Amino acid sequence: MIEIKKSICPYDCPSTCGFLMEVEDGRIIRVKNDPDHPVSCNGICRKTQHYEKDIYSKDRILTPLKRAGAKGSGIFAPISWEEAVREITDRWKAIIEESGPEAILPWNYSGVMSDIQRKCGDAFFNRMGAARLVQTLCSPAKGAGYASVAGKTGCLDPHELMDSDMYIIWGSNMAATRLQALVDLNRTENRGKRKILIDTYANPAARYFDETICIKAGTDGALALAMMHVLEEEGLSDQAFLLDYTEGYGVFRETLAAYTPEWAQEETGIPADRIRRLAREYAAAKAPAIILGSGNSRYGNGGMTVRLIVILSLFTGAWKQPGGGLCGCTPIDRPYVDMDRILRPDFRKNPARSLNINQTASALALSGKDAVRSFYVYGGNPANTVSNQEGVIEGLNREDLFTVVHERFMTETALYADIVLPATFSVEQHDIYRSYGYCTLGTAWPVIDPPGECKSDWDTFCLLARAMGYEEDYFKQTAEEMLLDILNHPTAAVEALPEDKKKILKSGGSIAMPYSDHLKVGTPSGRFRIVNEEMAEPVPRYIPSYGNKREETEGTKALASEMNSDENRYPLHLIASPSVYTLNSEFRDREDLLKGRGPQKLIIHTEDAAARGILDGEEITAYNDLAAVAFQAVVSDRIARGNVVCEGVYRRDQCRGGKAFNALTHERLSDLAEGTTMNDNMVEIRRLTYAGQ
Ligand SMILES: Nc1nc2c(c(=O)[nH]1)N[C@H]1C(S)=C(S)[C@@H](COP(=O)(O)OP(=O)(O)OC[C@H]3O[C@@H](n4cnc5c(=O)[nH]c(N)nc54)[C@H](O)[C@@H]3O)O[C@H]1N2
Ligand SMILES: Nc1nc2c(c(=O)[nH]1)N[C@H]1C(S)=C(S)[C@@H](COP(=O)(O)OP(=O)(O)OC[C@H]3O[C@@H](n4cnc5c(=O)[nH]c(N)nc54)[C@H](O)[C@@H]3O)O[C@H]1N2
Ligand code: SF4
Ligand SMILES: [Mo]
């Protein structure tokens, strides 16, 4: 008999789709979209249409493993959970005794984007007093830039975009990352509405839009300022809205005179008259929506760039109109889940040092009394996803570092573990999921039993807690009890829901939450803050990214002095774009998906390639002070000159020379929120030459 069960997509994706799973004899035989789900009624992406292939992959880790060869050799022997837990906790007790709990560094990021399984480790490591990981890998500069202007105001939920009359898709590869919204944008009702992509290259979503404007990496702030210059110069800004709903407009407006389209042309590479036309088109629309991706926030000036784009979205008063304003930041303006019940900040008795996730290599290189002595990785793959990949590997290779990795697959990181613990898939665990791209909330009960000896993060932390002697009741609950505890202690947002929606949450499924009121401005004054006195730079202005810094000016000295790259030596901006076939380092077990992606490629402008004698399809090396990495060249004229783009995260062992993209990225942080600057690195490229050539 076939049973149909509901589940929720756990991956780091703004859609948080719902699944219907066909289960026969305890085995998932088919995965479909849940047509009742507010977002996945549009369908699910190619990655999860065969989610069962990942769940039943032959590559899954099914038992705890202990290293039986050199670090990185991949030689492991199976052990029991009892042995694994004893070994881990004996080592931890000794380390805590000798060096204190801060010598243990947990590392967790976006493997599963739920609240319980993803976050339960915080309670455990709070109780332990371990070092804290500053989790700013994805796009924190975007969040901070948005909040500096809009505070807690919710931006547009993508469903509201049906009412917009023009779309500017700004730095988002929607074909990969916002598929459901892309489908909505292309519905019949939206035909004829202008759709313009502003991106470093014509990404895979470009063909769904009317036009692509290619921009030099990291210069979007200059474009936004020049657009506002034109709006002011031509009397197109909405004075009444700016005076009623914002603060600091007068002061900021004075600064706009200098940001002419001709000036911006120099920075961005976009012709001045195109900038003028774009500003006029934007002003002529009644309810234009800017759909802001994360790409342009991953720069040394990323926070400022986002501030300027958010301010631009206010200039024509679009926020007053249904569908007008800004989409792509957080649409949620109130808590859906009482997170402290899961995180348990009260368990922490010591302040503990903080180490930034983007500087994992540096953290693992600390020595003496500051050394990290044990590294516990769950829901992440630092050996591939963070900056300075070679530095991270060097750290993981340290004989005196005791590394535990809780994983579903033998990732680059797991290869260096002393102990590997087998992890469950989302369909084998209880959880609650808040979307980060829509106003939705959902709960999921397990669909199948875990295979082999796989255990969830929750169950693993409870086992480790018992062996560490932690007596708190928290660690004696099951994940289901935790889920019920959350549902029994609803936040005001959930309490206010009608009974039928609450019932869905109690039995497993997803619901739409109300959109936020975009004009109920969530700042202390109730106005958007164009000028924000709480910021280090109260009045927003153009600051160049690391890669675009040509000369040192007062105020940028600190940034400039951190620059390792020299414009002339490394003239090309290296950018990471998401792949439609994979999601960060997930789905790399899937031959069918990998086939579509091919080898690690680098997209290069025709003239940049010609200047270096590089032909389409040739093997090339990209290099800078950190490393040299092999790519296959994709020569194109649909990319801004000076930019080079790689789509997707590749397995190191599938790259020639064993190095992937992040071997070329520095540990420098963004201007706001200590975020990644993954897109703000310079390289030079050359044809790959072999010995003797
Ligand atoms: N299939 C798939 N889906 C994914 C992911 C994936 O890897 N694959 N990743 C997931 C994750 S972790 C996240 S955070 C979200 C992100 O999803 P979004 O927030 O929608 O952002 P991205 O699509 O990552 O944005 C990348 C785009 O930004 C562009 N870009 C880079 N620098 C600049 C710049 O300076 N200016 C401009 N204008 N554009 C720039 C890149 O060229 C690229 O097209 O997507 C998630 N969804
Ligand atoms: N070159 C390049 N680098 C990037 C990006 C890029 O586009 N290009 N994207 C960046 C972005 S936006 C992000 S958010 C980061 C993401 O970086 P990471 O958080 O490191 O994400 P993943 O690579 O997806 O690794 C997640 C791992 O968690 C495991 N996992 C899944 N579910 C569970 C679970 O329930 N329990 C446990 N214990 N493990 C589980 C998966 O098997 C997978 O190996 O990468 C960043 N790095
Ligand atoms: S990865 Fe994104 S688009 Fe694909 S099913 Fe999951 S939430 Fe939906
Ligand atoms: Mo991300």
XYZ file of C-alpha atoms in Angstrom, residues 39-615:
577
model
C 4.974 28.381 -2.407
C 5.527 24.951 -3.935
C 2.098 24.944 -5.545
C 4.335 26.164 -8.411
C 6.287 22.887 -8.317
C 9.661 21.964 -6.915
C 13.108 22.392 -8.416
C 15.046 19.812 -10.393
C 17.286 19.089 -7.392
C 14.554 17.653 -5.180
C 12.287 16.077 -7.784
C 14.317 12.977 -7.036
C 15.135 13.679 -3.407
C 14.810 9.931 -2.827
C 18.010 9.443 -4.839
C 19.930 11.391 -2.194
C 18.139 9.698 0.685
C 18.984 6.227 -0.660
C 22.347 7.204 -2.128
C 24.997 4.507 -2.042
C 27.379 7.186 -0.777
C 25.513 7.783 2.478
C 27.442 7.278 5.684
C 25.558 4.674 7.743
C 27.734 3.995 10.800
C 30.077 5.972 13.020
C 33.624 5.863 11.653
C 37.030 6.228 13.205
C 40.063 7.390 11.309
C 42.411 4.538 10.449
C 44.859 6.320 8.135
C 46.427 9.742 7.753
C 44.150 12.777 7.985
C 42.534 13.394 4.621
C 43.319 9.879 3.391
C 39.696 8.789 3.697
C 40.684 5.596 5.492
C 38.184 4.883 8.264
C 36.979 1.889 10.250
C 33.379 1.496 11.475
C 32.852 1.762 15.245
C 29.775 1.659 17.461
C 27.963 4.752 18.710
C 28.979 3.793 22.268
C 32.663 3.792 21.316
C 32.320 7.000 19.299
C 30.536 8.874 22.077
C 32.993 7.601 24.688
C 35.984 8.597 22.583
C 34.599 12.073 21.828
C 33.514 12.885 25.363
C 36.698 11.461 26.958
C 38.764 13.716 24.682
C 36.539 16.720 25.398
C 36.677 16.197 29.156
C 40.483 16.086 28.990
C 40.670 19.199 26.781
C 38.273 21.114 29.056
C 40.338 20.078 32.088
C 43.598 21.218 30.492
C 42.611 24.204 28.347
C 39.025 25.124 29.242
C 35.888 24.696 27.101
C 36.820 27.529 24.748
C 39.441 25.257 23.195
C 36.496 23.464 21.564
C 35.042 25.145 18.469
C 31.657 24.056 17.073
C 31.096 24.768 13.360
C 27.589 24.698 11.957
C 25.943 26.452 9.084
C 23.257 25.732 6.537
C 23.021 21.953 6.023
C 19.496 21.862 7.360
C 17.665 25.180 7.625
C 15.220 24.154 10.311
C 14.953 25.462 13.843
C 15.280 22.336 15.983
C 17.900 20.170 14.256
C 19.952 23.117 13.050
C 19.941 25.010 16.316
C 19.943 22.373 19.085
C 23.750 22.345 19.059
C 23.667 25.887 20.431
C 22.074 24.619 23.667
C 24.696 21.891 23.971
C 27.676 24.148 23.334
C 26.201 26.906 25.526
C 26.041 24.347 28.340
C 29.624 23.340 27.628
C 30.873 26.925 27.453
C 32.596 26.255 24.122
C 33.954 28.957 21.819
C 31.263 30.728 19.811
C 31.215 30.682 16.035
C 30.184 34.012 14.482
C 27.880 32.648 11.780
C 28.190 35.258 9.058
C 28.913 33.168 5.980
C 25.913 33.825 3.775
C 24.735 37.425 3.486
C 24.728 39.168 6.873
C 25.850 42.457 5.308
C 22.602 42.406 3.352
C 20.549 41.976 6.517
C 22.478 44.683 8.332
C 22.314 47.106 5.395
C 18.572 46.616 5.104
C 17.997 46.922 8.855
C 20.051 50.133 9.046
C 17.415 51.784 6.840
C 14.242 49.805 7.448
C 14.764 48.395 10.953
C 12.354 45.519 11.515
C 10.022 46.455 8.648
C 9.105 43.439 6.540
C 9.909 43.717 2.834
C 7.582 42.373 0.112
C 6.657 38.700 0.232
C 7.302 37.425 -3.330
C 3.581 36.677 -3.705
C 2.922 40.416 -3.502
C 4.989 40.913 -6.664
C 1.917 40.049 -8.723
C 0.817 43.657 -8.092
C 4.093 45.269 -9.183
C 4.294 46.925 -12.586
C 8.063 46.754 -13.122
C 10.785 44.478 -11.796
C 14.453 45.207 -11.268
C 16.148 41.932 -10.408
C 19.297 43.119 -8.737
C 22.066 40.555 -8.242
C 20.032 37.357 -8.123
C 20.310 34.207 -10.176
C 16.593 33.544 -9.780
C 16.652 30.458 -12.009
C 18.693 28.805 -9.276
C 17.740 30.571 -6.093
C 14.207 31.935 -6.476
C 12.626 29.541 -8.933
C 9.067 29.739 -7.628
C 9.110 33.551 -7.703
C 10.570 33.442 -11.223
C 7.643 31.279 -12.341
C 5.223 33.809 -10.809
C 6.967 36.714 -12.519
C 6.474 35.037 -15.868
C 2.763 34.328 -15.485
C 0.439 35.649 -18.163
C -0.754 38.464 -15.894
C 2.796 39.737 -15.679
C 3.551 39.692 -19.400
C 4.361 43.130 -20.676
C 5.711 44.320 -17.337
C 9.327 45.423 -17.689
C 11.843 43.071 -16.137
C 15.450 44.196 -15.962
C 18.315 42.215 -14.517
C 21.303 44.068 -13.087
C 24.054 41.534 -12.617
C 27.721 40.885 -13.163
C 26.783 38.629 -16.112
C 23.727 37.378 -17.956
C 23.037 34.618 -15.441
C 20.744 31.653 -16.204
C 17.683 33.707 -15.202
C 18.503 36.429 -17.758
C 16.536 34.804 -20.548
C 13.312 35.321 -18.616
C 13.800 39.092 -18.510
C 13.607 41.899 -21.078
C 17.105 43.129 -20.583
C 20.316 42.483 -18.684
C 22.546 45.323 -17.593
C 25.998 43.926 -16.845
C 27.799 45.770 -14.085
C 31.370 45.718 -12.873
C 31.490 43.695 -9.650
C 31.013 45.556 -6.379
C 29.930 48.884 -7.873
C 26.136 48.734 -7.457
C 26.235 51.517 -4.870
C 27.533 53.867 -7.565
C 24.643 52.896 -9.849
C 22.047 53.432 -7.101
C 23.522 56.842 -6.246
C 23.592 57.954 -9.881
C 19.964 56.842 -10.326
C 19.017 58.951 -7.293
C 21.039 61.834 -8.768
C 18.916 61.657 -11.924
C 15.660 61.385 -9.957
C 16.577 64.532 -8.056
C 17.895 66.415 -11.080
C 14.767 65.690 -13.086
C 12.291 66.247 -10.246
C 11.193 62.600 -10.263
C 11.566 61.756 -6.579
C 8.454 61.584 -4.410
C 8.971 64.515 -2.059
C 5.844 63.909 -0.015
C 6.769 60.270 0.656
C 10.374 61.099 1.462
C 9.343 63.830 3.894
C 6.612 61.776 5.575
C 8.250 58.381 5.761
C 11.990 58.923 5.950
C 14.522 60.840 7.961
C 17.732 62.447 6.765
C 16.536 63.018 3.193
C 17.598 66.670 3.145
C 21.166 65.967 4.258
C 21.555 62.985 1.949
C 20.103 64.794 -1.044
C 22.864 67.424 -0.828
C 25.451 64.711 -1.393
C 23.806 63.417 -4.569
C 25.005 66.268 -6.802
C 28.459 64.695 -7.070
C 27.186 61.292 -8.179
C 26.540 62.028 -11.835
C 25.805 59.254 -14.334
C 29.120 60.121 -16.005
C 30.935 59.488 -12.733
C 29.006 56.227 -12.273
C 29.872 55.132 -15.802
C 33.517 55.126 -14.794
C 32.815 52.994 -11.727
C 30.221 50.596 -13.074
C 31.054 50.331 -16.760
C 27.392 51.141 -17.593
C 26.975 53.990 -20.124
C 25.735 57.228 -18.519
C 22.740 57.524 -20.815
C 21.647 53.979 -19.908
C 21.764 54.956 -16.249
C 19.624 58.036 -17.025
C 17.085 55.932 -18.912
C 16.968 53.332 -16.158
C 16.229 56.022 -13.565
C 13.466 57.473 -15.746
C 11.896 54.060 -16.408
C 11.993 53.328 -12.716
C 10.346 56.661 -11.898
C 7.687 56.206 -14.566
C 6.532 52.905 -13.057
C 3.824 53.194 -10.420
C 4.681 50.168 -8.299
C 8.199 49.072 -9.255
C 9.747 46.291 -7.193
C 13.453 45.782 -6.708
C 14.136 42.079 -6.134
C 17.411 42.166 -4.298
C 19.620 39.072 -4.297
C 22.574 38.449 -2.053
C 25.380 38.573 -4.608
C 26.250 42.242 -4.264
C 26.342 42.148 -0.473
C 29.343 39.797 -0.362
C 31.878 42.600 -0.732
C 33.953 44.898 1.434
C 31.300 47.553 0.701
C 28.346 45.114 0.687
C 26.484 46.626 3.634
C 26.736 50.132 2.151
C 25.633 48.864 -1.275
C 22.489 47.358 0.224
C 21.784 50.540 2.207
C 21.948 52.570 -1.000
C 19.680 50.211 -2.949
C 17.112 50.175 -0.130
C 17.189 53.981 -0.079
C 16.719 54.053 -3.858
C 13.606 51.900 -3.413
C 12.139 54.689 -1.248
C 12.863 57.536 -3.655
C 9.834 57.251 -5.939
C 7.399 56.391 -3.151
C 6.887 52.888 -4.569
C 6.447 51.453 -1.070
C 3.008 53.126 -0.875
C 1.666 50.971 -3.702
C 0.727 47.297 -3.509
C 3.598 45.391 -5.113
C 5.921 48.399 -4.945
C 9.111 48.610 -2.938
C 11.675 45.973 -2.195
C 11.671 42.175 -2.123
C 14.473 39.790 -1.236
C 15.391 40.902 2.267
C 13.287 39.609 5.131
C 9.520 39.730 4.623
C 8.947 38.635 8.217
C 8.631 41.372 10.817
C 7.790 39.355 13.940
C 8.994 36.125 15.574
C 7.183 32.938 14.538
C 9.082 30.669 16.940
C 10.327 31.299 20.468
C 13.920 30.458 19.556
C 15.290 30.729 23.083
C 13.460 27.495 23.935
C 15.808 25.783 21.464
C 18.966 27.880 21.785
C 18.962 28.115 25.582
C 21.212 31.153 25.984
C 20.627 30.728 29.740
C 22.773 27.563 29.689
C 25.890 29.637 29.027
C 27.737 30.648 32.155
C 30.907 32.076 30.592
C 31.174 34.844 27.982
C 33.519 32.741 25.739
C 35.578 33.930 22.810
C 34.041 34.411 19.362
C 35.658 33.193 16.163
C 34.383 34.295 12.760
C 33.256 31.567 10.357
C 34.857 33.395 7.417
C 38.159 33.185 9.223
C 38.014 29.484 9.972
C 41.527 29.050 8.568
C 42.871 31.649 10.979
C 40.933 30.128 13.879
C 42.444 26.702 13.199
C 45.900 28.277 12.930
C 45.795 29.718 16.465
C 48.467 28.180 18.637
C 49.662 27.902 22.222
C 47.042 28.683 24.835
C 44.719 30.081 22.136
C 44.777 26.932 20.028
C 41.508 25.345 18.955
C 42.021 21.776 20.149
C 38.767 20.224 19.019
C 36.531 21.069 16.066
C 32.957 19.743 15.879
C 31.358 20.205 12.468
C 27.657 19.572 11.779
C 25.483 20.770 8.913
C 28.344 22.350 7.013
C 31.392 21.765 4.881
C 34.038 24.327 5.856
C 36.767 22.629 3.824
C 34.959 23.817 0.735
C 32.509 26.602 1.495
C 34.605 29.194 3.319
C 37.482 31.454 2.358
C 41.092 30.448 2.204
C 40.427 26.811 1.462
C 44.080 25.830 1.592
C 44.373 27.431 5.025
C 41.327 25.502 6.261
C 42.794 22.244 4.983
C 46.089 23.036 6.655
C 44.229 23.519 9.927
C 42.224 20.316 9.517
C 45.479 18.483 8.839
C 46.857 19.399 12.268
C 47.686 16.174 14.076
C 46.816 17.796 17.426
C 43.323 18.886 16.331
C 40.590 16.459 17.369
C 37.922 16.781 14.670
C 34.432 15.290 14.763
C 32.148 15.633 11.748
C 28.458 14.739 11.851
C 27.561 14.199 8.202
C 25.414 12.431 5.643
C 28.223 12.154 3.083
C 32.009 11.924 3.020
C 32.576 15.643 2.375
C 35.973 17.299 2.021
C 35.658 18.173 5.719
C 34.655 14.678 6.853
C 37.748 13.314 5.109
C 39.845 15.048 7.779
C 37.784 13.895 10.769
C 39.048 11.715 13.593
C 35.489 10.562 14.163
C 32.636 10.748 11.654
C 29.060 10.416 12.923
C 26.295 9.389 10.495
C 23.541 12.027 10.129
C 19.914 11.673 9.202
C 18.053 13.364 6.356
C 15.212 15.797 6.970
C 12.641 13.081 6.184
C 13.932 11.071 9.140
C 13.540 13.814 11.734
C 11.060 16.133 13.508
C 11.300 19.811 12.875
C 9.825 23.257 12.442
C 10.752 25.378 9.427
C 10.537 29.153 9.019
C 11.122 30.276 5.473
C 13.554 33.148 5.075
C 12.121 34.287 1.755
C 8.366 34.085 2.307
C 5.937 34.541 5.178
C 5.446 30.802 5.747
C 5.853 28.406 8.647
C 5.702 24.611 8.685
C 6.203 21.514 10.779
C 7.316 18.049 9.726
C 7.182 14.629 11.330
C 9.473 11.841 10.095
C 8.387 10.124 6.899
C 10.679 7.099 7.218
C 12.980 5.540 9.807
C 16.664 6.425 9.650
C 18.752 3.848 7.765
C 21.704 2.066 9.367
C 22.819 3.824 12.499
C 22.136 7.383 11.355
C 21.108 9.809 14.082
C 19.745 13.334 13.967
C 21.587 16.302 15.405
C 19.078 16.350 18.257
C 19.591 12.709 19.218
C 23.353 13.042 18.866
C 23.577 16.072 21.136
C 21.364 14.336 23.717
C 23.736 11.328 23.710
C 26.811 13.539 23.976
C 25.171 15.559 26.782
C 24.474 12.455 28.821
C 28.041 11.243 28.427
C 29.321 14.691 29.420
C 27.178 14.485 32.572
C 24.822 17.361 31.666
C 21.743 16.860 33.806
C 19.383 19.456 32.316
C 15.922 18.138 31.355
C 16.413 19.727 27.938
C 18.765 16.920 26.934
C 16.325 14.266 28.135
C 13.574 15.294 25.730
C 12.977 13.834 22.301
C 12.942 16.090 19.242
C 9.200 15.495 19.009
C 8.764 16.716 22.584
C 10.782 19.814 21.688
C 8.524 20.390 18.673
C 5.394 20.013 20.788
C 6.877 22.310 23.407
C 7.296 24.999 20.735
C 3.759 24.499 19.479
C 2.440 24.614 23.037
C 4.204 27.916 23.646
C 3.267 29.851 20.521
C 4.545 33.322 19.762
C 1.977 36.111 19.379
C 2.140 35.686 15.587
C 1.133 32.018 15.803
C -1.372 32.592 18.612
C -3.214 35.063 16.382
C -3.717 32.483 13.598
C -7.119 30.969 12.897
C -7.721 27.508 14.380
C -7.522 25.648 11.046
C -3.985 26.921 10.465
C -2.908 26.019 13.991
C -4.293 22.544 13.360
C -2.086 22.166 10.273
C 0.980 23.037 12.334
C 0.021 20.454 14.940
C -0.339 17.640 12.420
C 2.482 18.506 9.982
C 2.281 20.890 7.038
C 2.956 24.479 6.039
C 0.885 27.617 6.304
C 1.036 31.136 4.953
C 1.464 33.791 7.627
C 0.112 37.330 7.104
C 2.290 39.704 5.071
C 3.757 42.524 7.015
C 2.477 46.082 6.732
C 5.345 47.675 4.794
C 4.437 51.177 5.876
C 4.475 50.309 9.552
C 8.119 51.225 9.686
C 9.961 49.184 12.292
C 12.494 51.803 13.397
C 12.521 53.752 16.679
C 11.130 56.889 14.988
C 8.711 55.000 12.728
C 10.512 56.368 9.651
C 12.997 54.823 7.267
C 16.472 55.991 8.165
C 18.221 57.413 5.098
C 20.651 58.928 7.554
C 21.255 56.680 10.538
C 23.204 58.207 13.402
C 23.831 54.795 14.938
C 25.991 53.747 12.017
C 29.752 54.340 11.790
C 28.908 56.192 8.568
C 25.613 57.976 9.348
C 25.261 59.477 5.858
C 25.472 56.787 3.173
C 28.042 57.388 0.445
C 29.964 55.456 -2.170
C 32.792 53.342 -0.865
C 34.724 51.119 -3.252
C 34.893 47.390 -2.652
C 38.246 45.773 -1.802
C 38.743 44.840 -5.436
C 37.902 48.315 -6.723
C 40.042 50.249 -4.324
C 42.538 52.056 -6.442
C 43.846 54.687 -4.155
C 43.825 55.180 -0.463
C 41.558 57.953 0.720
C 40.897 59.187 4.217
C 38.413 56.828 5.847
C 39.216 53.903 3.616
C 42.758 53.503 4.902
C 41.880 50.573 7.079
C 40.246 48.767 4.189
C 42.980 49.660 1.746
C 45.693 48.469 4.051
C 44.026 45.065 4.225
C 44.107 44.761 0.467
C 46.434 42.070 -0.628
C 45.569 42.229 -4.258
C 47.053 44.808 -6.502
C 44.783 46.013 -9.329
C 47.498 45.593 -11.882
C 48.733 42.200 -10.877
C 45.253 40.730 -10.428
C 42.901 42.692 -12.653
C 39.836 40.393 -12.759
C 36.992 40.255 -10.202
C 36.208 36.689 -9.189
C 32.515 36.052 -8.461
C 30.619 32.996 -7.204
C 27.152 32.402 -8.599
C 24.806 29.607 -7.483
C 24.333 26.650 -9.824
C 20.885 25.460 -10.903
C 22.107 21.863 -10.462
C 23.429 21.965 -6.919
C 23.015 23.977 -3.720
C 26.277 24.996 -2.107
C 27.976 21.639 -1.593
C 24.717 19.640 -1.466
C 23.546 17.289 -4.246
C 27.086 16.413 -5.271
C 26.210 12.765 -4.726
C 23.848 12.995 -7.712
C 25.450 11.952 -10.988
C 22.338 13.000 -12.922
C 22.622 16.579 -11.641
C 26.408 16.780 -11.880
C 26.283 15.771 -15.529
C 24.406 18.999 -16.298
C 27.036 21.039 -14.530
C 30.235 19.639 -15.995
C 33.714 20.585 -14.742
C 34.530 23.714 -12.719
C 34.112 26.548 -15.221
C 34.912 30.228 -15.335
C 32.929 32.639 -17.489
C 35.163 35.336 -19.049
C 34.434 38.289 -21.308
C 35.403 37.786 -24.947
C 37.891 40.647 -24.892
C 39.458 39.609 -21.595
C 39.889 36.123 -23.022
C 41.279 37.417 -26.332
C 43.797 39.612 -24.513
C 45.165 36.463 -22.907
C 44.912 34.213 -25.937
C 42.238 32.084 -24.244
C 39.691 30.178 -26.314
